[in-house]
Amino acid sequence: MNTHNALTAGKVWLVGAGPGDPDLLTVKAARLIAQADALVYDHLVGDGIMDLARADARRIYAGKEASKHTLPQDSINNLLVELAREGLSVVRLKGGDPFIFGRGGEELETLVESGIPFEVVPGVTAAAGCAAYSGFPLTHRDHAQSLTFVTGHLKDGTVNLDWPALARPKQTVVFYMGIGAVDEICRQMINHGLPSLTPAAVIRNGSMQTQQTLLATLGTLPHRLAEAEIKPPALIVVGSVVGLHEKLNWFEKP
Ligand SMILES: C[S@@+](CC[C@H](N)C(=O)[O-])C[C@H]1O[C@@H](n2cnc3c(N)ncnc32)[C@H](O)[C@@H]1O
C-alpha cells in the first residue's frame, strides 16, 4: 500500500521518460518515478531511469522491442487496471512522449472504462531529443517552415503514407520506426519529387552516450545504413536541416 509517499493510491500516471538521457526527464516525471509503488516500463526507457525508483517498488517490464512484444497491449492495459485496483500508485513509463507513437491513448481508454483516475506527464519525444543532441534544428527559417512526424512502421509489408505531402520541399520529415522500411521510404520520397541529393540522416540511440548520427542523402541512405549496420531504435530525418549537424554538433565525438 501507499504508505511511503504522497501519491494517491489506486491511480495511474502515464509518464514520458524522454529519449534516453535521464537528465531529460521532467522534474515531475523524476518525482513520480521516485515515489510510485509500481512501475510498468517499456524497452525504450533509458538506462539509469529505473534506478530512480524506490527499492521496494514493484517493477514490471512491458517490453515492446520491434517484433518482440513482451506483453500484448491488452495485457498491459489490464495490468494497469489491476495494479490500480490493488490500491497502488502506478507509473506507466514510456520512452519519449507517451502520446507520440506511444499507444498511450489506448491505455488511457481502458483506464477510463474501468473508472481508474490518471494523469499524463509529457516527455521529450525522440525527434526533439535526437535533433537537439545531434545538433540540427528541426525547423529553420532558411531550410524548413514545417515539420512532420510520421511512422515508418511496415503494415503488411508496405508503408502506406501520403507521399506527395511528405515529399514537398522546405520541410523536415521525421520517420519513427522506419529503419526496416528505409529502402521504401527513400524510393517513395524520390519518386514523389524530392531530389536524390536531399540530405537525410539516421540517428540511433539519441541522447545516450552511444548516440550515432549517419549523414547521407535520400539516394545513398539505404546503402550507407546497411553498411553501418545501424539497428533500431533510430530515427530517419529528411530535409536540409540535417546538413547543419556538421556546424552545430556539440554532443557526439568526431
Ligand atoms: C514506439 S516509438 C515510441 C516513440 C516515443 N513515444 C517518442 O515520443 O519518442 C519507438 C521509435 O521511436 C524512435 N526512438 C525512440 N527513442 C529513440 C532514441 N533515443 N533514438 C533514436 N530513435 C528513438 C525510434 O524510431 C523507435 O523505433
mmCIF file of C-alpha atoms and ligand atoms in Angstrom:
data_model
loop_
_atom_site.group_PDB
_atom_site.id
_atom_site.type_symbol
_atom_site.label_atom_id
_atom_site.label_comp_id
_atom_site.label_asym_id
_atom_site.label_seq_id
_atom_site.Cartn_x
_atom_site.Cartn_y
_atom_site.Cartn_z
ATOM 1 C CA MET A 1 0.000 0.000 0.000
ATOM 2 C CA ASN A 2 0.954 3.582 -0.500
ATOM 3 C CA THR A 3 2.443 4.416 2.883
ATOM 4 C CA HIS A 4 5.798 5.959 1.861
ATOM 5 C CA ASN A 5 4.738 8.968 -0.096
ATOM 6 C CA ALA A 6 2.170 11.465 -1.101
ATOM 7 C CA LEU A 7 0.936 9.802 -4.285
ATOM 8 C CA THR A 8 -2.757 8.946 -4.452
ATOM 9 C CA ALA A 9 -3.463 5.227 -4.090
ATOM 10 C CA GLY A 10 -5.224 3.473 -6.942
ATOM 11 C CA LYS A 11 -4.149 5.962 -9.588
ATOM 12 C CA VAL A 12 -2.044 5.700 -12.767
ATOM 13 C CA TRP A 13 0.417 8.282 -14.099
ATOM 14 C CA LEU A 14 1.229 7.880 -17.793
ATOM 15 C CA VAL A 15 4.736 9.318 -17.896
ATOM 16 C CA GLY A 16 7.096 10.159 -20.757
ATOM 17 C CA ALA A 17 10.691 9.149 -19.960
ATOM 18 C CA GLY A 18 12.277 11.129 -22.805
ATOM 19 C CA PRO A 19 14.687 9.732 -25.400
ATOM 20 C CA GLY A 20 17.231 8.140 -23.053
ATOM 21 C CA ASP A 21 19.396 10.595 -21.132
ATOM 22 C CA PRO A 22 17.933 10.555 -17.585
ATOM 23 C CA ASP A 23 18.697 14.287 -17.311
ATOM 24 C CA LEU A 24 15.971 14.861 -19.915
ATOM 25 C CA LEU A 25 13.254 13.631 -17.547
ATOM 26 C CA THR A 26 10.889 16.354 -16.430
ATOM 27 C CA VAL A 27 11.025 17.247 -12.746
ATOM 28 C CA LYS A 28 7.523 15.820 -12.393
ATOM 29 C CA ALA A 29 8.483 12.528 -14.076
ATOM 30 C CA ALA A 30 11.527 12.124 -11.812
ATOM 31 C CA ARG A 31 9.425 12.790 -8.704
ATOM 32 C CA LEU A 32 6.714 10.310 -9.717
ATOM 33 C CA ILE A 33 9.234 7.585 -10.605
ATOM 34 C CA ALA A 34 10.891 8.046 -7.204
ATOM 35 C CA GLN A 35 7.572 7.783 -5.340
ATOM 36 C CA ALA A 36 5.489 5.179 -7.205
ATOM 37 C CA ASP A 37 4.517 1.840 -5.649
ATOM 38 C CA ALA A 38 4.622 0.122 -9.050
ATOM 39 C CA LEU A 39 6.244 0.926 -12.385
ATOM 40 C CA VAL A 40 5.329 -0.632 -15.701
ATOM 41 C CA TYR A 41 8.079 0.303 -18.146
ATOM 42 C CA ASP A 42 8.970 -0.154 -21.807
ATOM 43 C CA HIS A 43 12.083 -1.251 -23.620
ATOM 44 C CA LEU A 44 12.958 2.316 -24.662
ATOM 45 C CA VAL A 45 13.146 3.709 -21.139
ATOM 46 C CA GLY A 46 16.772 4.846 -20.863
ATOM 47 C CA ASP A 47 19.399 3.255 -18.616
ATOM 48 C CA GLY A 48 19.546 4.808 -15.194
ATOM 49 C CA ILE A 49 15.934 5.973 -15.172
ATOM 50 C CA MET A 50 14.551 2.919 -13.364
ATOM 51 C CA ASP A 51 17.345 3.349 -10.783
ATOM 52 C CA LEU A 52 15.387 6.358 -9.513
ATOM 53 C CA ALA A 53 12.550 4.092 -8.349
ATOM 54 C CA ARG A 54 12.101 3.074 -4.690
ATOM 55 C CA ALA A 55 13.995 -0.084 -3.776
ATOM 56 C CA ASP A 56 10.714 -1.733 -2.748
ATOM 57 C CA ALA A 57 8.717 -0.596 -5.790
ATOM 58 C CA ARG A 58 7.202 -3.279 -7.980
ATOM 59 C CA ARG A 59 8.856 -3.175 -11.439
ATOM 60 C CA ILE A 60 7.171 -4.781 -14.408
ATOM 61 C CA TYR A 61 8.831 -4.866 -17.822
ATOM 62 C CA ALA A 62 6.280 -4.499 -20.602
ATOM 63 C CA GLY A 63 8.792 -4.800 -23.442
ATOM 64 C CA LYS A 64 7.808 -3.707 -26.953
ATOM 65 C CA GLU A 65 11.013 -4.144 -28.914
ATOM 66 C CA ALA A 66 10.134 -4.174 -32.615
ATOM 67 C CA SER A 67 8.663 -7.604 -33.456
ATOM 68 C CA LYS A 68 9.251 -8.794 -29.855
ATOM 69 C CA HIS A 69 6.241 -7.592 -27.867
ATOM 70 C CA THR A 70 6.828 -8.967 -24.388
ATOM 71 C CA LEU A 71 3.319 -8.254 -23.100
ATOM 72 C CA PRO A 72 0.453 -7.886 -25.577
ATOM 73 C CA GLN A 73 -1.177 -4.435 -25.498
ATOM 74 C CA ASP A 74 -4.410 -5.801 -23.980
ATOM 75 C CA SER A 75 -2.461 -7.404 -21.134
ATOM 76 C CA ILE A 76 -0.651 -4.117 -20.443
ATOM 77 C CA ASN A 77 -3.966 -2.239 -20.377
ATOM 78 C CA ASN A 78 -5.462 -4.789 -17.961
ATOM 79 C CA LEU A 79 -2.330 -4.901 -15.809
ATOM 80 C CA LEU A 80 -2.572 -1.142 -15.175
ATOM 81 C CA VAL A 81 -6.186 -1.573 -14.062
ATOM 82 C CA GLU A 82 -5.309 -4.489 -11.770
ATOM 83 C CA LEU A 83 -2.388 -2.671 -10.121
ATOM 84 C CA ALA A 84 -4.509 0.423 -9.503
ATOM 85 C CA ARG A 85 -7.313 -1.745 -8.076
ATOM 86 C CA GLU A 86 -4.784 -3.228 -5.642
ATOM 87 C CA GLY A 87 -4.532 0.319 -4.275
ATOM 88 C CA LEU A 88 -1.070 1.032 -5.696
ATOM 89 C CA SER A 89 0.193 4.271 -7.163
ATOM 90 C CA VAL A 90 1.274 3.218 -10.637
ATOM 91 C CA VAL A 91 3.693 4.907 -13.036
ATOM 92 C CA ARG A 92 3.316 3.720 -16.608
ATOM 93 C CA LEU A 93 6.659 4.754 -18.060
ATOM 94 C CA LYS A 94 7.183 5.089 -21.799
ATOM 95 C CA GLY A 95 10.114 6.247 -23.893
ATOM 96 C CA GLY A 96 9.847 9.750 -25.345
ATOM 97 C CA ASP A 97 6.379 11.234 -25.077
ATOM 98 C CA PRO A 98 3.515 8.865 -24.271
ATOM 99 C CA PHE A 99 1.184 10.460 -26.831
ATOM 100 C CA ILE A 100 3.621 10.341 -29.774
ATOM 101 C CA PHE A 101 3.621 6.872 -31.336
ATOM 102 C CA GLY A 102 3.357 5.544 -27.796
ATOM 103 C CA ARG A 103 -0.102 3.935 -27.663
ATOM 104 C CA GLY A 104 -0.684 5.986 -24.518
ATOM 105 C CA GLY A 105 -4.183 6.863 -25.683
ATOM 106 C CA GLU A 106 -5.203 3.200 -25.871
ATOM 107 C CA GLU A 107 -4.019 2.554 -22.328
ATOM 108 C CA LEU A 108 -5.905 5.563 -21.008
ATOM 109 C CA GLU A 109 -9.116 4.470 -22.727
ATOM 110 C CA THR A 110 -9.041 1.232 -20.743
ATOM 111 C CA LEU A 111 -8.472 3.198 -17.534
ATOM 112 C CA VAL A 112 -11.456 5.424 -18.317
ATOM 113 C CA GLU A 113 -13.673 2.379 -18.994
ATOM 114 C CA SER A 114 -12.564 0.912 -15.653
ATOM 115 C CA GLY A 115 -13.044 4.130 -13.697
ATOM 116 C CA ILE A 116 -9.353 4.432 -12.743
ATOM 117 C CA PRO A 117 -8.099 8.015 -12.217
ATOM 118 C CA PHE A 118 -4.996 9.057 -14.143
ATOM 119 C CA GLU A 119 -2.678 11.900 -15.109
ATOM 120 C CA VAL A 120 -0.426 12.333 -18.146
ATOM 121 C CA VAL A 121 3.121 13.681 -17.946
ATOM 122 C CA PRO A 122 4.620 14.628 -21.320
ATOM 123 C CA GLY A 123 8.188 13.721 -22.212
ATOM 124 C CA VAL A 124 10.806 14.876 -24.704
ATOM 125 C CA THR A 125 9.931 12.975 -27.860
ATOM 126 C CA ALA A 126 12.716 11.188 -29.786
ATOM 127 C CA ALA A 127 12.626 13.676 -32.665
ATOM 128 C CA ALA A 128 13.224 16.659 -30.357
ATOM 129 C CA GLY A 129 15.839 14.816 -28.307
ATOM 130 C CA CYS A 130 17.739 13.449 -31.308
ATOM 131 C CA ALA A 131 17.716 16.784 -33.134
ATOM 132 C CA ALA A 132 18.983 18.635 -30.063
ATOM 133 C CA TYR A 133 21.752 16.130 -29.298
ATOM 134 C CA SER A 134 22.668 15.708 -32.948
ATOM 135 C CA GLY A 135 22.984 19.457 -33.466
ATOM 136 C CA PHE A 136 20.362 20.349 -36.023
ATOM 137 C CA PRO A 137 17.193 22.357 -35.509
ATOM 138 C CA LEU A 138 14.056 20.661 -36.837
ATOM 139 C CA THR A 139 12.854 23.978 -38.252
ATOM 140 C CA HIS A 140 14.998 26.822 -39.521
ATOM 141 C CA ARG A 141 13.961 29.893 -41.489
ATOM 142 C CA ASP A 142 16.395 29.063 -44.312
ATOM 143 C CA HIS A 143 15.547 25.365 -44.514
ATOM 144 C CA ALA A 144 12.187 24.202 -43.198
ATOM 145 C CA GLN A 145 8.986 26.000 -42.306
ATOM 146 C CA SER A 146 7.100 22.885 -41.325
ATOM 147 C CA LEU A 147 7.773 19.635 -39.588
ATOM 148 C CA THR A 148 6.066 16.260 -39.839
ATOM 149 C CA PHE A 149 6.372 13.250 -37.545
ATOM 150 C CA VAL A 150 5.383 10.056 -39.291
ATOM 151 C CA THR A 151 5.553 6.345 -38.581
ATOM 152 C CA GLY A 152 7.607 4.222 -40.954
ATOM 153 C CA HIS A 153 6.314 1.031 -39.400
ATOM 154 C CA LEU A 154 5.506 -1.527 -42.099
ATOM 155 C CA LYS A 155 1.971 -2.825 -42.162
ATOM 156 C CA ASP A 156 1.505 -5.832 -44.453
ATOM 157 C CA GLY A 157 4.937 -5.173 -45.963
ATOM 158 C CA THR A 158 4.129 -1.655 -47.216
ATOM 159 C CA VAL A 159 4.409 1.852 -45.800
ATOM 160 C CA ASN A 160 1.091 3.391 -46.671
ATOM 161 C CA LEU A 161 1.694 7.126 -46.313
ATOM 162 C CA ASP A 162 0.722 10.383 -48.013
ATOM 163 C CA TRP A 163 3.920 10.510 -50.101
ATOM 164 C CA PRO A 164 3.028 13.616 -52.175
ATOM 165 C CA ALA A 165 2.628 15.610 -48.929
ATOM 166 C CA LEU A 166 5.793 14.160 -47.367
ATOM 167 C CA ALA A 167 7.873 14.929 -50.460
ATOM 168 C CA ARG A 168 7.054 18.658 -50.502
ATOM 169 C CA PRO A 169 10.133 20.896 -50.297
ATOM 170 C CA LYS A 170 11.033 23.251 -47.409
ATOM 171 C CA GLN A 171 10.022 20.892 -44.636
ATOM 172 C CA THR A 172 11.589 18.368 -42.275
ATOM 173 C CA VAL A 173 10.117 14.885 -42.105
ATOM 174 C CA VAL A 174 10.970 12.606 -39.194
ATOM 175 C CA PHE A 175 10.233 8.896 -39.570
ATOM 176 C CA TYR A 176 9.836 6.965 -36.336
ATOM 177 C CA MET A 177 10.227 3.166 -36.554
ATOM 178 C CA GLY A 178 11.397 3.478 -40.153
ATOM 179 C CA ILE A 179 14.689 1.589 -40.213
ATOM 180 C CA GLY A 180 13.147 -1.617 -41.592
ATOM 181 C CA ALA A 181 11.487 0.388 -44.363
ATOM 182 C CA VAL A 182 14.351 2.703 -45.310
ATOM 183 C CA ASP A 183 14.550 1.467 -48.917
ATOM 184 C CA GLU A 184 10.856 2.084 -49.479
ATOM 185 C CA ILE A 185 10.915 5.463 -47.697
ATOM 186 C CA CYS A 186 13.821 6.817 -49.759
ATOM 187 C CA ARG A 187 12.435 5.415 -53.013
ATOM 188 C CA GLN A 188 8.995 6.949 -52.434
ATOM 189 C CA MET A 189 10.371 10.345 -51.415
ATOM 190 C CA ILE A 190 12.436 10.455 -54.629
ATOM 191 C CA ASN A 191 9.590 9.111 -56.798
ATOM 192 C CA HIS A 192 7.330 11.834 -55.431
ATOM 193 C CA GLY A 193 9.665 14.642 -56.399
ATOM 194 C CA LEU A 194 12.468 15.171 -53.888
ATOM 195 C CA PRO A 195 15.968 15.252 -55.450
ATOM 196 C CA SER A 196 18.036 12.185 -54.637
ATOM 197 C CA LEU A 197 20.641 14.586 -53.217
ATOM 198 C CA THR A 198 18.222 15.747 -50.472
ATOM 199 C CA PRO A 199 20.059 15.434 -47.131
ATOM 200 C CA ALA A 200 18.861 12.578 -44.942
ATOM 201 C CA ALA A 201 20.186 11.304 -41.632
ATOM 202 C CA VAL A 202 19.703 8.450 -39.231
ATOM 203 C CA ILE A 203 20.182 9.000 -35.511
ATOM 204 C CA ARG A 204 20.495 5.935 -33.322
ATOM 205 C CA ASN A 205 20.285 5.932 -29.523
ATOM 206 C CA GLY A 206 19.661 9.668 -29.468
ATOM 207 C CA SER A 207 20.818 11.496 -26.310
ATOM 208 C CA MET A 208 22.653 8.413 -24.997
ATOM 209 C CA GLN A 209 26.418 8.013 -24.771
ATOM 210 C CA THR A 210 26.142 5.526 -27.660
ATOM 211 C CA GLN A 211 24.411 8.037 -29.972
ATOM 212 C CA GLN A 212 25.377 7.742 -33.641
ATOM 213 C CA THR A 213 24.441 10.141 -36.444
ATOM 214 C CA LEU A 214 24.781 8.932 -40.007
ATOM 215 C CA LEU A 215 24.627 11.686 -42.638
ATOM 216 C CA ALA A 216 23.670 10.741 -46.188
ATOM 217 C CA THR A 217 21.222 11.672 -48.934
ATOM 218 C CA LEU A 218 17.953 10.084 -49.987
ATOM 219 C CA GLY A 219 19.895 8.366 -52.759
ATOM 220 C CA THR A 220 22.625 6.942 -50.548
ATOM 221 C CA LEU A 221 20.912 6.352 -47.197
ATOM 222 C CA PRO A 222 19.755 2.723 -47.695
ATOM 223 C CA HIS A 223 23.219 1.598 -48.717
ATOM 224 C CA ARG A 224 25.017 3.655 -46.029
ATOM 225 C CA LEU A 225 22.667 2.332 -43.366
ATOM 226 C CA ALA A 226 23.236 -1.297 -44.370
ATOM 227 C CA GLU A 227 26.987 -0.685 -44.444
ATOM 228 C CA ALA A 228 26.955 0.865 -40.954
ATOM 229 C CA GLU A 229 24.700 -1.953 -39.646
ATOM 230 C CA ILE A 230 22.588 0.519 -37.694
ATOM 231 C CA LYS A 231 19.753 -1.125 -35.800
ATOM 232 C CA PRO A 232 16.693 0.391 -34.048
ATOM 233 C CA PRO A 233 15.962 2.459 -32.067
ATOM 234 C CA ALA A 234 16.720 5.051 -34.674
ATOM 235 C CA LEU A 235 15.009 7.896 -36.469
ATOM 236 C CA ILE A 236 15.253 8.851 -40.121
ATOM 237 C CA VAL A 237 15.256 12.610 -40.685
ATOM 238 C CA VAL A 238 14.809 14.002 -44.192
ATOM 239 C CA GLY A 239 15.416 17.650 -45.076
ATOM 240 C CA SER A 240 18.210 20.154 -45.473
ATOM 241 C CA VAL A 241 18.316 20.947 -41.712
ATOM 242 C CA VAL A 242 20.363 17.790 -41.170
ATOM 243 C CA GLY A 243 23.181 19.474 -43.078
ATOM 244 C CA LEU A 244 23.624 21.767 -40.038
ATOM 245 C CA HIS A 245 24.891 18.814 -37.973
ATOM 246 C CA GLU A 246 28.472 19.403 -39.040
ATOM 247 C CA LYS A 247 28.351 23.007 -37.817
ATOM 248 C CA LEU A 248 26.151 22.625 -34.728
ATOM 249 C CA ASN A 249 27.094 19.195 -33.384
ATOM 250 C CA TRP A 250 28.112 19.570 -29.732
ATOM 251 C CA PHE A 251 27.473 16.111 -28.279
ATOM 252 C CA GLU A 252 28.926 13.387 -30.480
ATOM 253 C CA LYS A 253 32.638 12.870 -30.544
ATOM 254 C CA PRO A 254 34.008 13.024 -34.093
HETATM 255 C C1 LIG B 1 7.146 3.118 -30.478
HETATM 256 S S1 LIG B 1 8.036 4.546 -30.960
HETATM 257 C C2 LIG B 1 7.969 5.436 -29.460
HETATM 258 C C3 LIG B 1 8.212 6.907 -29.629
HETATM 259 C C4 LIG B 1 8.202 7.657 -28.334
HETATM 260 N N1 LIG B 1 6.890 7.631 -27.718
HETATM 261 C C5 LIG B 1 8.675 9.099 -28.501
HETATM 262 O O1 LIG B 1 7.891 10.034 -28.280
HETATM 263 O O2 LIG B 1 9.830 9.282 -28.848
HETATM 264 C C6 LIG B 1 9.676 3.924 -30.992
HETATM 265 C C7 LIG B 1 10.543 4.611 -32.029
HETATM 266 O O3 LIG B 1 10.943 5.901 -31.553
HETATM 267 C C8 LIG B 1 12.228 6.198 -32.031
HETATM 268 N N2 LIG B 1 13.123 6.399 -30.875
HETATM 269 C C9 LIG B 1 12.788 6.368 -29.584
HETATM 270 N N3 LIG B 1 13.831 6.680 -28.805
HETATM 271 C C10 LIG B 1 14.859 6.924 -29.642
HETATM 272 C C11 LIG B 1 16.215 7.313 -29.451
HETATM 273 N N4 LIG B 1 16.721 7.522 -28.229
HETATM 274 N N5 LIG B 1 16.999 7.484 -30.539
HETATM 275 C C12 LIG B 1 16.509 7.300 -31.777
HETATM 276 N N6 LIG B 1 15.224 6.938 -32.027
HETATM 277 C C13 LIG B 1 14.417 6.753 -30.971
HETATM 278 C C14 LIG B 1 12.671 5.020 -32.907
HETATM 279 O O4 LIG B 1 12.283 5.300 -34.229
HETATM 280 C C15 LIG B 1 11.838 3.908 -32.315
HETATM 281 O O5 LIG B 1 11.687 2.844 -33.241
#
